[in-house]
Amino acid sequence: SWEQSRLRAQFERDSSHLSGLLRKRLEEQVDMVRSIERLLLASDHVSRDDFREFVAPWMRNHPGTRSFTWNRHVPHAVRTAFEQEMREEHLVDYRILDRDASGRTHLAATRSEYFPVIHVEPEEGNRTVLGMDPLSFPIAGEAIERSRSSGQPAVSARLRLVQEPREPYAVVLYQAVFATAEDASTRVPLGLVSAALGMDDLLAPISGQAAAQGIALQLTDQGAEDAPALLAGGDRAKDSVWPDEALTHTVRIDFAGRVVESSDARYHP
């Protein structure tokens, strides 16, 4: 009928607009870790205060960003001296730590290199990640290796944050940072920038706008091993305007090397 066609056309317009907002919000996260990379490359030393000042405005305006970290590259040969340096700087019993699959932490196993957290913001509530080497965690390690290989930001599969284990779902965005050797042909690893993102809160402004229009928004990771993995949203308990939720709209987005899918369904508000 004419009314059904009108509703469908309006839904398509609304959903396309929401998809554009979502794409922009994800791109903003990528741009921010690149900005931190540029800060680190522009300075011989970035202190805790420098790091805090740089990311604080972003943290105030983007509640979905749980934390930013700077993880220094540490060859095994200097591990002991590095840990002592960090103990003096942070005034805590700083050690390079690994994390197991259950989320427990322990002293890092011996290996050729480490990427421990040396700065985290906000520090309050996140001090448990100081010293943590995300290479020890397979989900994070896969994204880190992609960023180290490509030099581009890479986002992890969904995970639980060690500092917020009850967070519904989170992902971590990594940017490997390299200096260029004197011969300009070799990249020298300096470390990693990371941004931990709570996906429900990250999408909250868009989900709220969608709900006001009678649209349920869901975001899934299409690169998960077994089946698409829910990242955010997923409220399917609403009464659909159409049988079997006939009014649906799906868009796939490349988010830092992983394909995520935004799915919208219209329901009775």
Short mmCIF file of N, CA, C and O in Angstrom, two decimals, residues 35-111:
data_model
loop_
_atom_site.label_atom_id
_atom_site.label_comp_id
_atom_site.label_asym_id
_atom_site.label_seq_id
_atom_site.Cartn_x
_atom_site.Cartn_y
_atom_site.Cartn_z
N SER A 35 46.32 10.42 16.45
CA SER A 35 46.77 11.69 17.03
C SER A 35 47.75 11.45 18.16
O SER A 35 48.76 12.16 18.30
N ILE A 36 47.48 10.44 18.99
CA ILE A 36 48.41 10.12 20.09
C ILE A 36 49.73 9.61 19.53
O ILE A 36 50.81 9.94 20.05
N GLU A 37 49.66 8.83 18.46
CA GLU A 37 50.89 8.37 17.80
C GLU A 37 51.74 9.56 17.38
O GLU A 37 52.96 9.59 17.61
N ARG A 38 51.11 10.58 16.78
CA ARG A 38 51.87 11.76 16.34
C ARG A 38 52.48 12.50 17.52
O ARG A 38 53.60 13.01 17.43
N LEU A 39 51.75 12.58 18.64
CA LEU A 39 52.29 13.21 19.84
C LEU A 39 53.56 12.49 20.28
O LEU A 39 54.57 13.13 20.60
N LEU A 40 53.53 11.18 20.31
CA LEU A 40 54.67 10.41 20.79
C LEU A 40 55.86 10.52 19.86
O LEU A 40 57.01 10.54 20.31
N LEU A 41 55.61 10.61 18.57
CA LEU A 41 56.70 10.75 17.61
C LEU A 41 57.31 12.15 17.62
O LEU A 41 58.47 12.32 17.25
N ALA A 42 56.53 13.12 18.06
CA ALA A 42 57.01 14.51 18.04
C ALA A 42 57.83 14.88 19.26
O ALA A 42 58.41 15.96 19.32
N SER A 43 57.88 13.98 20.26
CA SER A 43 58.56 14.30 21.50
C SER A 43 59.53 13.19 21.88
O SER A 43 59.25 12.01 21.67
N ASP A 44 60.66 13.59 22.44
CA ASP A 44 61.62 12.59 22.92
C ASP A 44 61.11 11.89 24.17
O ASP A 44 61.47 10.74 24.44
N HIS A 45 60.28 12.58 24.95
CA HIS A 45 59.75 11.99 26.18
C HIS A 45 58.36 12.55 26.45
O HIS A 45 58.18 13.77 26.50
N VAL A 46 57.39 11.65 26.60
CA VAL A 46 56.03 12.06 26.96
C VAL A 46 55.78 11.59 28.38
O VAL A 46 55.72 10.38 28.66
N SER A 47 55.66 12.53 29.31
CA SER A 47 55.45 12.21 30.72
C SER A 47 54.00 11.81 30.97
O SER A 47 53.13 11.98 30.11
N ARG A 48 53.73 11.33 32.17
CA ARG A 48 52.36 11.03 32.56
C ARG A 48 51.48 12.27 32.44
O ARG A 48 50.34 12.20 31.98
N ASP A 49 52.01 13.42 32.88
CA ASP A 49 51.23 14.66 32.80
C ASP A 49 50.97 15.06 31.35
O ASP A 49 49.86 15.52 31.02
N ASP A 50 51.98 14.91 30.49
CA ASP A 50 51.80 15.22 29.07
C ASP A 50 50.69 14.35 28.47
O ASP A 50 49.82 14.84 27.74
N PHE A 51 50.75 13.08 28.79
CA PHE A 51 49.78 12.12 28.25
C PHE A 51 48.37 12.47 28.75
O PHE A 51 47.41 12.50 27.97
N ARG A 52 48.28 12.78 30.04
CA ARG A 52 46.97 13.12 30.63
C ARG A 52 46.39 14.37 29.99
O ARG A 52 45.21 14.40 29.63
N GLU A 53 47.21 15.39 29.83
CA GLU A 53 46.72 16.65 29.25
C GLU A 53 46.23 16.44 27.83
O GLU A 53 45.25 17.07 27.41
N PHE A 54 46.90 15.58 27.09
CA PHE A 54 46.54 15.39 25.69
C PHE A 54 45.21 14.65 25.55
O PHE A 54 44.39 15.00 24.68
N VAL A 55 44.98 13.63 26.37
CA VAL A 55 43.78 12.81 26.18
C VAL A 55 42.60 13.26 27.02
O VAL A 55 41.45 12.85 26.75
N ALA A 56 42.82 14.11 28.04
CA ALA A 56 41.74 14.48 28.95
C ALA A 56 40.53 15.10 28.25
O ALA A 56 39.38 14.74 28.56
N PRO A 57 40.72 16.04 27.30
CA PRO A 57 39.53 16.61 26.65
C PRO A 57 38.70 15.55 25.92
O PRO A 57 37.47 15.59 25.93
N TRP A 58 39.40 14.61 25.29
CA TRP A 58 38.68 13.53 24.60
C TRP A 58 37.88 12.70 25.60
O TRP A 58 36.71 12.37 25.36
N MET A 59 38.49 12.34 26.72
CA MET A 59 37.82 11.50 27.71
C MET A 59 36.56 12.19 28.25
O MET A 59 35.55 11.53 28.50
N ARG A 60 36.62 13.50 28.40
CA ARG A 60 35.44 14.22 28.91
C ARG A 60 34.29 14.18 27.92
O ARG A 60 33.13 14.16 28.33
N ASN A 61 34.60 14.18 26.64
CA ASN A 61 33.56 14.31 25.62
C ASN A 61 33.14 12.98 24.99
O ASN A 61 32.19 12.95 24.20
N HIS A 62 33.85 11.89 25.31
CA HIS A 62 33.56 10.60 24.69
C HIS A 62 33.50 9.53 25.77
O HIS A 62 34.47 8.79 26.00
N PRO A 63 32.36 9.41 26.46
CA PRO A 63 32.26 8.48 27.59
C PRO A 63 32.43 7.02 27.20
O PRO A 63 32.72 6.19 28.07
N GLY A 64 32.27 6.68 25.95
CA GLY A 64 32.48 5.29 25.54
C GLY A 64 33.93 4.87 25.56
O GLY A 64 34.23 3.66 25.55
N THR A 65 34.86 5.83 25.57
CA THR A 65 36.28 5.50 25.64
C THR A 65 36.63 5.25 27.10
O THR A 65 36.63 6.15 27.92
N ARG A 66 36.94 3.98 27.41
CA ARG A 66 37.22 3.60 28.80
C ARG A 66 38.61 4.06 29.25
O ARG A 66 38.80 4.48 30.39
N SER A 67 39.59 3.96 28.35
CA SER A 67 40.94 4.35 28.73
C SER A 67 41.81 4.45 27.49
O SER A 67 41.51 3.86 26.44
N PHE A 68 42.89 5.21 27.63
CA PHE A 68 43.99 5.22 26.67
C PHE A 68 45.24 4.73 27.39
O PHE A 68 45.44 5.02 28.58
N THR A 69 46.10 4.01 26.67
CA THR A 69 47.38 3.63 27.26
C THR A 69 48.51 3.90 26.27
O THR A 69 48.30 3.97 25.06
N TRP A 70 49.70 4.07 26.87
CA TRP A 70 50.94 4.06 26.11
C TRP A 70 51.76 2.89 26.63
O TRP A 70 52.04 2.79 27.82
N ASN A 71 52.07 1.95 25.72
CA ASN A 71 52.81 0.74 26.06
C ASN A 71 54.18 0.82 25.40
O ASN A 71 54.28 0.83 24.17
N ARG A 72 55.22 0.88 26.21
CA ARG A 72 56.56 1.01 25.65
C ARG A 72 57.11 -0.35 25.18
O ARG A 72 56.86 -1.38 25.82
N HIS A 73 57.85 -0.32 24.09
CA HIS A 73 58.54 -1.53 23.63
C HIS A 73 59.77 -1.75 24.50
O HIS A 73 60.61 -0.85 24.66
N VAL A 74 59.88 -2.96 25.08
CA VAL A 74 60.98 -3.27 26.01
C VAL A 74 61.66 -4.56 25.56
O VAL A 74 61.08 -5.64 25.71
N PRO A 75 62.87 -4.51 25.01
CA PRO A 75 63.62 -5.74 24.73
C PRO A 75 63.93 -6.46 26.05
O PRO A 75 64.12 -5.82 27.09
N HIS A 76 64.04 -7.78 25.99
CA HIS A 76 64.27 -8.54 27.21
C HIS A 76 65.57 -8.12 27.91
O HIS A 76 65.63 -8.12 29.16
N ALA A 77 66.57 -7.75 27.14
CA ALA A 77 67.87 -7.41 27.73
C ALA A 77 67.79 -6.26 28.72
O ALA A 77 68.64 -6.16 29.63
N VAL A 78 66.79 -5.39 28.59
CA VAL A 78 66.70 -4.24 29.49
C VAL A 78 65.50 -4.34 30.43
O VAL A 78 65.14 -3.36 31.08
N ARG A 79 64.89 -5.51 30.52
CA ARG A 79 63.67 -5.66 31.33
C ARG A 79 63.89 -5.26 32.78
O ARG A 79 63.11 -4.47 33.34
N THR A 80 64.93 -5.75 33.40
CA THR A 80 65.15 -5.47 34.82
C THR A 80 65.36 -3.98 35.06
O THR A 80 64.76 -3.39 35.98
N ALA A 81 66.19 -3.34 34.24
CA ALA A 81 66.44 -1.91 34.39
C ALA A 81 65.17 -1.11 34.12
O ALA A 81 64.89 -0.11 34.81
N PHE A 82 64.38 -1.54 33.15
CA PHE A 82 63.13 -0.85 32.84
C PHE A 82 62.17 -0.93 34.02
O PHE A 82 61.55 0.08 34.40
N GLU A 83 62.00 -2.11 34.61
CA GLU A 83 61.08 -2.26 35.73
C GLU A 83 61.50 -1.37 36.90
O GLU A 83 60.66 -0.75 37.56
N GLN A 84 62.80 -1.28 37.14
CA GLN A 84 63.29 -0.41 38.22
C GLN A 84 62.98 1.06 37.91
O GLN A 84 62.55 1.82 38.79
N GLU A 85 63.19 1.45 36.67
CA GLU A 85 62.88 2.83 36.25
C GLU A 85 61.41 3.15 36.50
O GLU A 85 61.06 4.23 37.00
N MET A 86 60.52 2.20 36.14
CA MET A 86 59.08 2.43 36.31
C MET A 86 58.68 2.45 37.78
O MET A 86 57.78 3.19 38.18
N ARG A 87 59.33 1.65 38.61
CA ARG A 87 59.03 1.68 40.05
C ARG A 87 59.35 3.05 40.63
O ARG A 87 58.61 3.58 41.47
N GLU A 88 60.44 3.64 40.19
CA GLU A 88 60.82 4.96 40.68
C GLU A 88 59.87 6.04 40.16
O GLU A 88 59.54 6.99 40.87
N GLU A 89 59.40 5.87 38.92
CA GLU A 89 58.50 6.88 38.33
C GLU A 89 57.10 6.79 38.90
O GLU A 89 56.47 7.81 39.20
N HIS A 90 56.56 5.58 39.01
CA HIS A 90 55.17 5.40 39.44
C HIS A 90 55.02 5.20 40.94
O HIS A 90 53.90 5.19 41.46
N LEU A 91 56.13 4.99 41.65
CA LEU A 91 56.10 4.78 43.10
C LEU A 91 55.21 3.59 43.47
O LEU A 91 54.49 3.61 44.48
N VAL A 92 55.23 2.55 42.64
CA VAL A 92 54.52 1.30 42.92
C VAL A 92 55.47 0.15 42.59
O VAL A 92 56.51 0.35 41.96
N ASP A 93 55.09 -1.05 43.01
CA ASP A 93 55.91 -2.23 42.73
C ASP A 93 55.65 -2.67 41.29
O ASP A 93 54.97 -3.66 41.03
N TYR A 94 56.20 -1.91 40.36
CA TYR A 94 55.93 -2.12 38.93
C TYR A 94 56.64 -3.37 38.43
O TYR A 94 57.85 -3.54 38.62
N ARG A 95 55.88 -4.25 37.78
CA ARG A 95 56.43 -5.43 37.12
C ARG A 95 55.74 -5.60 35.78
O ARG A 95 54.58 -5.21 35.62
N ILE A 96 56.43 -6.18 34.83
CA ILE A 96 55.78 -6.53 33.56
C ILE A 96 54.93 -7.77 33.81
O ILE A 96 55.41 -8.77 34.37
N LEU A 97 53.66 -7.68 33.42
CA LEU A 97 52.68 -8.71 33.76
C LEU A 97 52.06 -9.33 32.52
O LEU A 97 51.90 -8.67 31.49
N ASP A 98 51.68 -10.60 32.64
CA ASP A 98 50.88 -11.30 31.64
C ASP A 98 49.48 -11.51 32.21
O ASP A 98 49.26 -11.45 33.43
N ARG A 99 48.55 -11.77 31.30
CA ARG A 99 47.17 -12.05 31.68
C ARG A 99 46.77 -13.38 31.08
O ARG A 99 47.00 -13.62 29.89
N ASP A 100 46.14 -14.26 31.89
CA ASP A 100 45.70 -15.54 31.34
C ASP A 100 44.26 -15.45 30.85
O ASP A 100 43.62 -14.39 30.96
N ALA A 101 43.74 -16.54 30.31
CA ALA A 101 42.41 -16.53 29.68
C ALA A 101 41.30 -16.20 30.67
O ALA A 101 40.24 -15.70 30.27
N SER A 102 41.52 -16.47 31.96
CA SER A 102 40.49 -16.19 32.97
C SER A 102 40.57 -14.77 33.50
O SER A 102 39.76 -14.37 34.33
N GLY A 103 41.57 -14.00 33.04
CA GLY A 103 41.73 -12.63 33.48
C GLY A 103 42.70 -12.44 34.62
O GLY A 103 42.95 -11.30 35.04
N ARG A 104 43.26 -13.53 35.14
CA ARG A 104 44.25 -13.41 36.22
C ARG A 104 45.58 -12.93 35.66
O ARG A 104 45.97 -13.26 34.55
N THR A 105 46.29 -12.14 36.48
CA THR A 105 47.58 -11.61 36.05
C THR A 105 48.72 -12.27 36.85
O THR A 105 48.52 -12.70 37.99
N HIS A 106 49.88 -12.33 36.23
CA HIS A 106 51.06 -12.91 36.86
C HIS A 106 52.29 -12.34 36.19
O HIS A 106 52.20 -11.70 35.13
N LEU A 107 53.47 -12.55 36.78
CA LEU A 107 54.69 -12.03 36.20
C LEU A 107 54.84 -12.54 34.77
O LEU A 107 54.59 -13.71 34.48
N ALA A 108 55.28 -11.66 33.89
CA ALA A 108 55.40 -12.02 32.48
C ALA A 108 56.43 -13.11 32.26
O ALA A 108 57.52 -13.08 32.86
N ALA A 109 56.08 -14.06 31.41
CA ALA A 109 57.03 -15.09 31.02
C ALA A 109 58.17 -14.46 30.23
O ALA A 109 58.00 -13.41 29.59
N THR A 110 59.32 -15.12 30.26
CA THR A 110 60.48 -14.61 29.52
C THR A 110 60.25 -14.73 28.02
O THR A 110 59.84 -15.79 27.52
N ARG A 111 60.46 -13.65 27.29
CA ARG A 111 60.39 -13.65 25.83
C ARG A 111 61.29 -12.54 25.31
O ARG A 111 61.85 -11.77 26.09
#
